[in-house]
Short mmCIF file of C-alpha atoms in Angstrom, two decimals:
data_model
loop_
_atom_site.label_atom_id
_atom_site.label_comp_id
_atom_site.label_asym_id
_atom_site.label_seq_id
_atom_site.Cartn_x
_atom_site.Cartn_y
_atom_site.Cartn_z
CA ARG G 1 -207.25 171.24 -12.89
CA HIS G 2 -207.12 167.69 -14.08
CA GLN G 3 -207.02 166.86 -17.80
CA ARG G 4 -207.76 163.30 -18.86
CA CYS G 5 -205.57 161.84 -21.58
CA TRP G 6 -207.48 161.55 -24.85
CA VAL G 7 -205.17 158.83 -26.19
CA HIS G 8 -205.91 156.53 -23.27
CA LYS G 9 -209.60 157.46 -23.18
CA ALA G 10 -209.96 156.67 -26.90
CA ARG G 11 -208.35 153.27 -26.35
CA ASN G 12 -210.70 152.53 -23.45
CA VAL G 13 -213.75 153.54 -25.47
CA THR G 14 -212.77 151.52 -28.55
CA ASN G 15 -212.08 148.49 -26.34
CA ALA G 16 -215.70 148.69 -25.19
CA LEU G 17 -216.96 148.56 -28.78
CA PRO G 18 -217.07 145.77 -31.36
CA LYS G 19 -214.47 145.91 -34.15
CA SER G 20 -217.06 147.02 -36.71
CA ALA G 21 -217.97 150.16 -34.71
CA GLN G 22 -214.42 151.19 -33.79
CA PRO G 23 -213.46 153.20 -36.91
CA GLY G 24 -216.61 155.34 -36.72
CA ALA G 25 -216.22 155.87 -32.99
CA THR G 26 -212.59 156.90 -33.46
CA LYS G 27 -213.66 159.53 -36.00
CA ALA G 28 -216.41 160.73 -33.67
CA MET G 29 -213.95 161.09 -30.79
CA GLN G 30 -211.58 163.04 -33.05
CA GLU G 31 -214.47 165.41 -33.74
CA ILE G 32 -214.74 165.95 -29.99
CA TYR G 33 -211.12 166.63 -29.11
CA ASN G 34 -210.30 168.52 -32.31
CA ALA G 35 -213.31 170.83 -32.00
CA GLU G 36 -212.60 174.54 -32.32
CA ASP G 37 -214.11 175.38 -28.93
CA ARG G 38 -215.88 173.85 -25.95
CA ALA G 39 -219.39 174.40 -27.36
CA HIS G 40 -218.57 172.45 -30.53
CA ALA G 41 -216.92 169.73 -28.45
CA GLU G 42 -220.03 169.40 -26.29
CA LYS G 43 -222.18 169.13 -29.43
CA ALA G 44 -219.84 166.42 -30.71
CA ILE G 45 -220.25 164.55 -27.40
CA GLU G 46 -224.04 164.74 -27.83
CA ALA G 47 -223.72 163.38 -31.37
CA PHE G 48 -221.47 160.57 -30.08
CA THR G 49 -224.08 159.76 -27.42
CA LYS G 50 -226.93 159.66 -29.96
CA THR G 51 -224.96 157.47 -32.34
CA TYR G 52 -223.53 154.92 -29.90
CA GLY G 53 -225.60 155.29 -26.71
CA ALA G 54 -228.40 152.84 -27.51
CA LYS G 55 -226.18 149.89 -28.38
CA TRP G 56 -223.06 150.55 -26.32
CA PRO G 57 -223.92 152.63 -23.23
CA LYS G 58 -220.73 151.59 -21.40
CA ALA G 59 -218.58 153.03 -24.18
CA VAL G 60 -220.58 156.26 -24.19
CA ALA G 61 -220.40 156.51 -20.39
CA LYS G 62 -216.60 156.52 -20.62
CA ILE G 63 -216.87 159.82 -22.49
CA THR G 64 -219.89 161.43 -20.83
CA ASP G 65 -218.84 160.64 -17.24
CA ASP G 66 -215.46 162.33 -17.73
CA ALA G 67 -216.54 165.08 -20.13
CA GLU G 68 -215.47 167.94 -17.87
CA GLU G 69 -212.02 166.46 -17.34
CA LEU G 70 -211.67 165.58 -21.03
CA LEU G 71 -212.49 169.16 -22.07
CA ALA G 72 -210.41 170.94 -19.40
CA PHE G 73 -207.78 171.88 -21.97
CA TYR G 74 -210.19 174.50 -23.42
CA ASP G 75 -209.49 176.62 -20.31
CA PHE G 76 -205.85 177.02 -21.32
CA PRO G 77 -204.15 178.82 -24.22
CA ALA G 78 -205.01 177.32 -27.60
CA GLU G 79 -201.30 177.04 -28.35
CA HIS G 80 -200.95 174.60 -25.44
CA TRP G 81 -203.86 172.31 -26.35
CA ILE G 82 -201.68 169.88 -28.27
CA HIS G 83 -199.53 169.36 -25.17
CA LEU G 84 -202.46 169.07 -22.75
CA ARG G 85 -204.71 166.57 -24.54
CA THR G 86 -202.39 163.63 -23.93
CA THR G 87 -199.99 162.26 -21.35
CA ASN G 88 -198.00 160.41 -24.01
CA PRO G 89 -195.04 162.85 -23.90
CA ILE G 90 -194.62 162.05 -20.21
CA GLU G 91 -194.97 158.34 -20.79
CA SER G 92 -192.58 158.29 -23.74
CA THR G 93 -190.00 160.09 -21.61
CA PHE G 94 -190.09 157.37 -19.02
CA SER G 95 -190.51 154.47 -21.43
CA SER G 96 -186.76 154.31 -22.03
CA VAL G 97 -186.17 154.32 -18.28
CA LYS G 98 -188.77 151.60 -17.76
CA LEU G 99 -187.32 149.49 -20.57
CA ARG G 100 -183.74 149.81 -19.30
CA THR G 101 -184.65 149.00 -15.68
CA LYS G 102 -186.50 145.87 -16.82
CA VAL G 103 -183.55 144.76 -18.94
CA THR G 104 -181.02 145.27 -16.14
CA ARG G 105 -183.42 143.70 -13.59
CA GLY G 106 -182.72 146.43 -11.11
CA ALA G 107 -179.68 148.65 -10.89
CA GLY G 108 -178.19 147.28 -7.70
CA SER G 109 -177.96 150.09 -5.19
CA PRO G 110 -180.34 153.05 -4.93
CA ALA G 111 -177.47 155.37 -5.91
CA ALA G 112 -176.77 153.35 -9.06
CA ALA G 113 -180.47 153.35 -9.95
CA LEU G 114 -180.67 157.12 -9.53
CA ALA G 115 -177.57 157.62 -11.67
CA MET G 116 -178.95 155.34 -14.39
CA VAL G 117 -182.34 157.10 -14.43
CA PHE G 118 -180.65 160.51 -14.53
CA LYS G 119 -178.47 159.56 -17.52
CA LEU G 120 -181.38 157.97 -19.39
CA VAL G 121 -183.62 161.02 -18.93
CA GLU G 122 -180.74 163.35 -19.77
CA SER G 123 -180.19 161.57 -23.09
CA ALA G 124 -183.96 161.43 -23.77
CA GLN G 125 -184.38 165.19 -23.32
CA GLU G 126 -182.52 165.78 -26.59
CA ARG G 127 -185.58 164.39 -28.39
CA TRP G 128 -188.20 166.33 -26.41
CA ARG G 129 -190.46 168.75 -28.19
CA ALA G 130 -190.41 172.32 -26.91
CA VAL G 131 -193.59 173.81 -25.45
CA THR G 132 -195.50 175.84 -28.02
CA ALA G 133 -195.83 179.52 -27.01
CA PRO G 134 -193.65 179.33 -23.88
CA HIS G 135 -194.38 182.99 -23.11
CA LEU G 136 -197.96 182.01 -22.17
CA VAL G 137 -196.79 179.61 -19.44
CA ALA G 138 -196.11 182.57 -17.12
CA LEU G 139 -199.67 183.82 -17.64
CA VAL G 140 -201.12 180.40 -16.86
CA ARG G 141 -199.00 180.12 -13.71
CA ALA G 142 -200.10 183.61 -12.65
CA GLY G 143 -203.74 182.47 -12.83
CA ALA G 144 -204.80 184.23 -16.02
CA LYS G 145 -208.17 183.04 -17.28
CA PHE G 146 -208.53 181.58 -20.75
CA GLU G 147 -211.82 180.76 -22.44
CA ASN G 148 -211.72 178.48 -25.48
CA GLY G 149 -207.99 179.15 -25.71
CA ILE G 150 -208.23 182.94 -25.71
CA LEU G 151 -207.07 185.15 -22.84
CA VAL G 152 -210.01 186.75 -21.01
CA GLU G 153 -209.28 190.26 -19.84
CA ARG G 154 -210.23 190.92 -16.26
CA GLU G 155 -213.21 193.15 -15.87
CA GLU G 156 -212.42 196.27 -13.89
CA ALA G 157 -214.68 196.93 -10.93
CA HIS G 158 -216.73 200.03 -11.62
CA ALA G 159 -217.00 202.39 -8.67
CA ALA G 160 -220.42 203.95 -8.43
#
């Protein structure tokens, strides 16, 4: 499933609003992505729509059109939500690589570029944050179902 990045979405929404409305909208979006479960998040989206929909429909559409993808993280373990809501960890990993390749204006040969990227990522991994509850990753990969962050036990078929 695809999870939209809340950091980027929040920036896009606030860019569609005037400066005076941005602080309130930021708080309203925090209410959405920090909600305790999907139902509360959907209510927060409705409140956001009521508050900002009349004056700034384009800003509201950025949330409502992607609501399913923005709330996809609720179908995974609650311990993983912090990792799933944003793509910033991925981007920050490659930001050092991007910065260094711009400074060197290319690495020369493809082999030199690969070696440089490898060394940069290798040094960056020392600062990476470990995945919370790594034991749940195996369950997710095996296709276990989670609802609002809690594992849903499979219902046994009753033979009649």
